[in-house]
Short mmCIF file of C-alpha atoms in Angstrom, two decimals:
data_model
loop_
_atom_site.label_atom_id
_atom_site.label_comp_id
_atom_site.label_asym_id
_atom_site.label_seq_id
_atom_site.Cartn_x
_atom_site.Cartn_y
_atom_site.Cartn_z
CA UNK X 27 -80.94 5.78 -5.38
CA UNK X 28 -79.55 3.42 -7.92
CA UNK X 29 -75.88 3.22 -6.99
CA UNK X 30 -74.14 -0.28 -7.40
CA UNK X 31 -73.35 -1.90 -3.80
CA UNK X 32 -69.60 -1.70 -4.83
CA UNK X 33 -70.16 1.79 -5.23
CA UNK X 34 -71.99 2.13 -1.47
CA UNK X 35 -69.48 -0.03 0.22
CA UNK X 36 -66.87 1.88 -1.04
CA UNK X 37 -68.53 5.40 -0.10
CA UNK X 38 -69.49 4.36 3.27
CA UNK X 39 -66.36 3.12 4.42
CA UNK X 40 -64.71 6.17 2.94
CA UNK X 41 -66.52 8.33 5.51
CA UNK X 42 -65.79 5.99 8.69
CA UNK X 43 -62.01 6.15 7.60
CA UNK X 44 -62.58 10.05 7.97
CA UNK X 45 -64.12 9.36 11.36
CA UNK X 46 -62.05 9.51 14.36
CA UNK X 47 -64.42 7.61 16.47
CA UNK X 48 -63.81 4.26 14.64
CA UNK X 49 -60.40 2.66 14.84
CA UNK X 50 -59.90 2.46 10.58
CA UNK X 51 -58.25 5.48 8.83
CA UNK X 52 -58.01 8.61 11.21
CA UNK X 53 -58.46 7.13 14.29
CA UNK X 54 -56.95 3.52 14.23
CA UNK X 55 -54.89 2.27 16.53
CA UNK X 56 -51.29 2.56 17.27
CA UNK X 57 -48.91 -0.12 16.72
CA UNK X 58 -46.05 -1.41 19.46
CA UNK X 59 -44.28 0.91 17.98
CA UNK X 60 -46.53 3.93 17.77
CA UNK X 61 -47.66 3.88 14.49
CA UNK X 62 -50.28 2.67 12.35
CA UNK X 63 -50.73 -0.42 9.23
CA UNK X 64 -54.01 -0.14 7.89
CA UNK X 65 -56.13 -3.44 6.66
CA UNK X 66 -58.95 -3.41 4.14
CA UNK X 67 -60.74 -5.34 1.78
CA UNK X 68 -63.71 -5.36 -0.67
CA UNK X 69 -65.63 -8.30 -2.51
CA UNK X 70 -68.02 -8.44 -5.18
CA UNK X 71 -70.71 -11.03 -4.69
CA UNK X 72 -71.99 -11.30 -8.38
CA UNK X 73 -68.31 -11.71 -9.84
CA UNK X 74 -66.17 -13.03 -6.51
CA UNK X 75 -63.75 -10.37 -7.82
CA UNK X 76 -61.85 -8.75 -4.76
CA UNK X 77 -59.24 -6.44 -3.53
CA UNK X 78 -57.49 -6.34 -0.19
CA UNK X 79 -54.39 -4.68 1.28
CA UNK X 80 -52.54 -5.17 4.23
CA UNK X 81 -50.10 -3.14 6.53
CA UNK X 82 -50.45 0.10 4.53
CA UNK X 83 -48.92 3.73 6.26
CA UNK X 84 -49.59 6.39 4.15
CA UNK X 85 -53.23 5.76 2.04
CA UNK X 86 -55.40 7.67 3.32
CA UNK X 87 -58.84 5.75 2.17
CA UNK X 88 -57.16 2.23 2.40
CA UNK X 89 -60.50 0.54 1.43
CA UNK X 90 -60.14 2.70 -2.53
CA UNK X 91 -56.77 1.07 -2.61
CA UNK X 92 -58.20 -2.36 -2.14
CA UNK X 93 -60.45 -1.80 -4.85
CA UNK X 94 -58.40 -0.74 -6.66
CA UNK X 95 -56.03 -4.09 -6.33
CA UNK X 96 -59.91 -5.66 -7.22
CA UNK X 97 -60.32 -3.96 -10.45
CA UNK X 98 -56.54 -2.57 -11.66
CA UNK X 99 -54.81 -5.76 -10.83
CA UNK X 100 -54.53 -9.76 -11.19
CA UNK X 101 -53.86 -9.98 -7.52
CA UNK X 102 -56.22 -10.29 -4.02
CA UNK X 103 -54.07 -9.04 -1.53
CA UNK X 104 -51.24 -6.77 -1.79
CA UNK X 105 -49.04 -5.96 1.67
CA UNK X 106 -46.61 -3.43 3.32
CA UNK X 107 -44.37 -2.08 0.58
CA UNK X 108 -46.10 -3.51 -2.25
CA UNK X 109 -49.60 -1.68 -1.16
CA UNK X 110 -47.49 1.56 -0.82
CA UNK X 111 -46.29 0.77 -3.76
CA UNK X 112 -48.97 0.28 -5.88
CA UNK X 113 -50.66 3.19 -4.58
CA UNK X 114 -48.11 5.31 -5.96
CA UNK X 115 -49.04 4.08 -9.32
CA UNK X 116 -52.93 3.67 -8.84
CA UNK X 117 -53.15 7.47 -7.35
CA UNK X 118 -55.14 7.55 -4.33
CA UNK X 119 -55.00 10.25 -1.61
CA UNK X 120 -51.68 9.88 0.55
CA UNK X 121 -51.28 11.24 4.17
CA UNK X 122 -48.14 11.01 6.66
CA UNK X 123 -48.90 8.31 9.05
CA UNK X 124 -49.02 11.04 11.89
CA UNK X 125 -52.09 11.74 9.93
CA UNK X 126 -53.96 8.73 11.47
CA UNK X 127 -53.02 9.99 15.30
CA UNK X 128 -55.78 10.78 17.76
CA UNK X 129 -55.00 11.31 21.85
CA UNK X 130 -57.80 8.86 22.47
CA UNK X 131 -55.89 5.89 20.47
CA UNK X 132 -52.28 7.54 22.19
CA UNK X 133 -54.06 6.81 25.54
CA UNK X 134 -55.05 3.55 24.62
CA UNK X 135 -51.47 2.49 23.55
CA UNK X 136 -49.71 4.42 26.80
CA UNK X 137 -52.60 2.56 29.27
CA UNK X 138 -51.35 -1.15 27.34
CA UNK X 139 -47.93 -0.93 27.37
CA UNK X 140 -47.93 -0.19 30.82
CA UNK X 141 -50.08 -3.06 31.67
CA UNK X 142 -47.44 -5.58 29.81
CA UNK X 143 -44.91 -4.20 31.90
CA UNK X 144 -46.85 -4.77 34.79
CA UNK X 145 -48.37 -8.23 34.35
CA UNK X 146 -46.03 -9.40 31.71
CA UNK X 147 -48.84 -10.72 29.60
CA UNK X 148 -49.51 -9.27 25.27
CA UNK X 149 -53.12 -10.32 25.88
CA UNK X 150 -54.92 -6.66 27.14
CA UNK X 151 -57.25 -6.86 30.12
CA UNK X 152 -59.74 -4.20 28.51
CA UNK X 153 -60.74 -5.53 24.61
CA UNK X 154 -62.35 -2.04 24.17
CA UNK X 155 -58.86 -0.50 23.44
CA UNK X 156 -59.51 -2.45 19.93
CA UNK X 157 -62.56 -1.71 19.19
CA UNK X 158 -63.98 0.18 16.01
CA UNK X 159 -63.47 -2.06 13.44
CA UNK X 160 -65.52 -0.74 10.00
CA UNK X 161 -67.82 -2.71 8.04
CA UNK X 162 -70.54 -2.69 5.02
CA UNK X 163 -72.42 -5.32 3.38
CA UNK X 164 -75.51 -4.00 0.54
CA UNK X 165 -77.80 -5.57 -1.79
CA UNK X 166 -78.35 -2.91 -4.29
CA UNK X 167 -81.69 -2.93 -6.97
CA UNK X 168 -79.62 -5.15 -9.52
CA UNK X 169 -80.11 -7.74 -6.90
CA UNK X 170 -75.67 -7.57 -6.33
CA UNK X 171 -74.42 -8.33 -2.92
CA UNK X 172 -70.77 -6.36 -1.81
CA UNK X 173 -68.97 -6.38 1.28
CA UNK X 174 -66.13 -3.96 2.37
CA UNK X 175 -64.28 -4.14 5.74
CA UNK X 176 -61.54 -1.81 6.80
CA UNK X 177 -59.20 -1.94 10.57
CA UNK X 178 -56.44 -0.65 12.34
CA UNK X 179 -55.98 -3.95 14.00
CA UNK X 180 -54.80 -4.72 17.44
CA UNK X 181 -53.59 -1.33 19.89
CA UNK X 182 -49.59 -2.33 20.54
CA UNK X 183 -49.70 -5.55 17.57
CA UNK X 184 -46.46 -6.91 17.01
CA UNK X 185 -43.86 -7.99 14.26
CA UNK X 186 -46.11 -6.93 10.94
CA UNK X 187 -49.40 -8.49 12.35
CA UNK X 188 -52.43 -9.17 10.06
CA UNK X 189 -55.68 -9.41 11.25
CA UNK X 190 -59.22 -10.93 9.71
CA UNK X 191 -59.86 -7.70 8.14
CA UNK X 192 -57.83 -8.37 4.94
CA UNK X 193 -58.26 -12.16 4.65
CA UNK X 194 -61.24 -12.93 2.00
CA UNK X 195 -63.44 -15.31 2.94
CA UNK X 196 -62.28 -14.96 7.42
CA UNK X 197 -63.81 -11.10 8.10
CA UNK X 198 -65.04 -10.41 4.35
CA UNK X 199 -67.03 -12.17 2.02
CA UNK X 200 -69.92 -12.05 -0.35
CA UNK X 201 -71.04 -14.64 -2.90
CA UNK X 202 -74.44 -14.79 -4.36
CA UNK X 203 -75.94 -16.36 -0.79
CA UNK X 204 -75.00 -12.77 0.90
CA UNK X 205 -72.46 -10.42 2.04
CA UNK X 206 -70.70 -10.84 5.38
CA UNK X 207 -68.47 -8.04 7.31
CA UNK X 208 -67.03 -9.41 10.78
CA UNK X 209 -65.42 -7.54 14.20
CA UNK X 210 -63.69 -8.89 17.10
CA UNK X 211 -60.81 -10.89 17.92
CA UNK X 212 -59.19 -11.18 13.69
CA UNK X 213 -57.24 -14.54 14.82
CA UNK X 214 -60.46 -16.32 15.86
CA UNK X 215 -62.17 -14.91 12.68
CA UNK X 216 -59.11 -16.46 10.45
CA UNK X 217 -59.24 -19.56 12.04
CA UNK X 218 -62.72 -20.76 11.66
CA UNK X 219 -63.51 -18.65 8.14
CA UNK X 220 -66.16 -16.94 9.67
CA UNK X 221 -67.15 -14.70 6.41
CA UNK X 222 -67.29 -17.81 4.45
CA UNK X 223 -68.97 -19.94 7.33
CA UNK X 224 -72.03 -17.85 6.45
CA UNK X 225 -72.40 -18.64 3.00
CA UNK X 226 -71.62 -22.18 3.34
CA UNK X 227 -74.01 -22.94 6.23
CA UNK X 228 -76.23 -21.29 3.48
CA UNK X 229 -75.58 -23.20 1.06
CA UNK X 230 -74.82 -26.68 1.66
CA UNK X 231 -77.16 -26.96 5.34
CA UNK X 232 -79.91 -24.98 3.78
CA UNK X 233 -79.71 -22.42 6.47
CA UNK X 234 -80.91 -19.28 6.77
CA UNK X 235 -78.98 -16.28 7.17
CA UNK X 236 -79.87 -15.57 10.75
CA UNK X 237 -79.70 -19.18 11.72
CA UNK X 238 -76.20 -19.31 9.88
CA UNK X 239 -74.90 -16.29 10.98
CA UNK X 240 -76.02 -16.45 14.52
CA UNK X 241 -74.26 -19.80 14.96
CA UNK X 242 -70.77 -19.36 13.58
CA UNK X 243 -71.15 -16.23 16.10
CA UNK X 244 -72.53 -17.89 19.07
CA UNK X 245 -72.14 -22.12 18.53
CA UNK X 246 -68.51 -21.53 16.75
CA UNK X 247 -66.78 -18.44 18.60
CA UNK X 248 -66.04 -17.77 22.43
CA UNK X 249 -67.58 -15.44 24.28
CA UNK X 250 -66.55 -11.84 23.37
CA UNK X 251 -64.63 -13.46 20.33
CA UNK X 252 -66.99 -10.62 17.97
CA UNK X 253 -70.18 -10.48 15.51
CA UNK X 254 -70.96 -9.43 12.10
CA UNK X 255 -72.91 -7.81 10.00
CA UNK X 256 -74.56 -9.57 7.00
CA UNK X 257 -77.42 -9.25 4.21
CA UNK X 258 -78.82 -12.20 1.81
CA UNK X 259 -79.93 -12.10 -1.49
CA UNK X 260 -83.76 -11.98 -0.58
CA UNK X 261 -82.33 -8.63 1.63
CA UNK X 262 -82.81 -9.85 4.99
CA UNK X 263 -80.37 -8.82 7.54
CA UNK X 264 -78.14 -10.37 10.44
CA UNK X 265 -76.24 -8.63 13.34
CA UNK X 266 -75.04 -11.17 15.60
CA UNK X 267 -72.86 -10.20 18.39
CA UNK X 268 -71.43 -12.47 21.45
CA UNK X 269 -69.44 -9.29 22.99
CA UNK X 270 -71.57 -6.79 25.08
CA UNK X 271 -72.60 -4.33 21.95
CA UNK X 272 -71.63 -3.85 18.77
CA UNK X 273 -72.11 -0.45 16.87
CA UNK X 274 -74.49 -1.16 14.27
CA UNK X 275 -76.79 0.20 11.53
CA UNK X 276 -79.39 -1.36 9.23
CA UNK X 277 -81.68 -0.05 6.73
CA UNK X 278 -83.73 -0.76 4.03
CA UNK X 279 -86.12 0.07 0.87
CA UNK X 280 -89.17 -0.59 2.62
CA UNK X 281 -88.50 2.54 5.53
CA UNK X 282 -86.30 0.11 8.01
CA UNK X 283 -84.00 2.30 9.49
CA UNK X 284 -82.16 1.49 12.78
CA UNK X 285 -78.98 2.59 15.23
CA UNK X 286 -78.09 0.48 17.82
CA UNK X 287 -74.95 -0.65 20.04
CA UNK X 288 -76.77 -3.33 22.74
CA UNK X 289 -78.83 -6.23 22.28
CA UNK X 290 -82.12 -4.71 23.97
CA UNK X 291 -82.37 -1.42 21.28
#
C-alpha cells in the first residue's frame, strides 16, 4: 500500500512481540534466573542507519526502542540499563517483566534446568525450547530494503548473554544488495557474520541471493546451526534453513503469497 519497509518491519514485528507463540516480547524465554532480556534490532538498507538494543526488561515492543536508538540517537546498540534507560526518555510502552511470562516458556525453563542437573551439561538436548526467534526483511515501491529482527535468546542463558539478534551485520543486515534476518544458534551466527555474508557473497563473488544465502546456511553453518530469511533489490526471495523447519512467510506484489514451516510445503 505504499508504506516505507522501515515502516513494515517495524509493524510486523510489533505484532509477533504481541504473540505468545514466538519467543520475542510476550512469549520469550526465561532466563537462568527466570526472567527475561529482550534483543532487537533494525537496519535501513538505503542509509545503513540502524538501531539495536540488548538485554532490555521492561519495553514492551523492544524492536520501537531499537529504532528509536536508529533515528533519536548517535549510537547502534544500546544495552541493559542504558536501553531501560533511554526508553524512559524516548517513551515507548513499558510492561513489568512478569508481563513477558507464558506456562509454555515456564515449562521449557523447569524441563532444562532439570536436565543440567541431571547430565551436568548447559548445552540442551531439545533446541526447540529456543525456538521462535522473529524476523522481517521488505523491499518497499521506493525500491528500499529494511530488516528488523527481535529474540528472547537462549531458555536458562547465563551471566548477561547476547545473542545474534542485536549484532548488525551477524543476524541483521540490509545494504542496497538486500535485507537479511537470521534464526538459530546466535553464537554461530556472530561468528561467521552471517547477515553480512549475504551481501558480500553478493557483492564481491557476483552471487545471487539464493546461491549466497543458501551457502552461508548450508556450506558455512552445521547442521541445525539455523536459516534466514532474505529479499534482494530485484525482490527475489531466500529462506534457507539447515534445521528441520523454519516458520516462514513470503509474499509479494505480483499475488505470491505463502506459509510454510518444512522444506516439502
Amino acid at each position: 500500500e505504499g508504506s516505507s519497509s522501515l515502516d513494515v518491519c517495524e509493524a510486523v514485528l510489533c505484532l509477533l512481540e504481541d504473540n505468545p507463540m514466538f519467543n520475542a516480547g510476550k512469549g520469550a524465554v526465561f532466563n537462568e534466573k527466570g526472567e527475561h532480556e529482550l534483543d532487537a534490532s533494525i537496519m535501513d538498507g538505503s542509509t545503513m542507519r540502524c538501531g539495536a538494543v540488548a538485554g532490555v526488561r521492561t519495553v514492551k515492543h523492544p524492536i520501537s526502542l531499537a529504532r528509536k536508538v536508529m533515528t533519536e540517537t548517535r549510537h547502534v546498540l544500546l544495552a541493559a540499563d542504558g536501553a531501560e534507560r533511554f526508553a524512559e526518555i524516548a517513551g515507548v510502552e513499558r510492561v513489568d517483566n512478569s508481563y513477558f511470562d507464558t506456562e509454555r516458556r515456564r515449562r521449557a525453563l523447569d524441563r532444562l534446568l532439570l536436565e543440567r542437573q541431571r547430565t551436568g551439561s548447559l548445552v540442551p538436548q531439545d533446541r526447540r525450547l529456543d525456538y521462535g526467534t522473529v524476523g522481517c526483511v521488505v523491499l518497499d515501491q521506493g525500491g528500499r530494503l529494511a530488516a528488523a529482527t527481535s529474540t528472547g535468546g537462549m531458555t536458562a542463558k547465563k551471566w548477561g548473554r547476547v545473542g545474534d539478534t542485536p549484532i548488525l551485520g551477524a543476524g541483521n543486515y540490509a545494504d542496497s544488495y538486500a535485507a537479511i534476518s537470521c534464526t538459530g544458534t546466535g553464537e554461530e551466527f556472530i561468528r561467521h557474520a552471517i547477515a553480512r555474508s549475504v551481501t558480500a557473497r553478493m557483492a564481491y563473488g557476483n552471487q545471487s541471493l539464493e546461491e549466497a544465502s543458501s551457502a552461508v546456511i548450508h556450506d558455512v553453518l552445521k547442521k541445525d546451526d539455523g536459516g534466514l530469511i532474505a529479499v534482494d533489490r530485484d525482490g527475489n526471495i531466500s529462506t534457507p534453513f539447515n534445521s528441520t523447519g523454519m516458520y516462514r512467510a513470503t509474499a509479494n506484489s505480483l499475488g505470491h503469497f505463502k506459509v510454510a514451516i518444512f522444506d516439502d510445503e
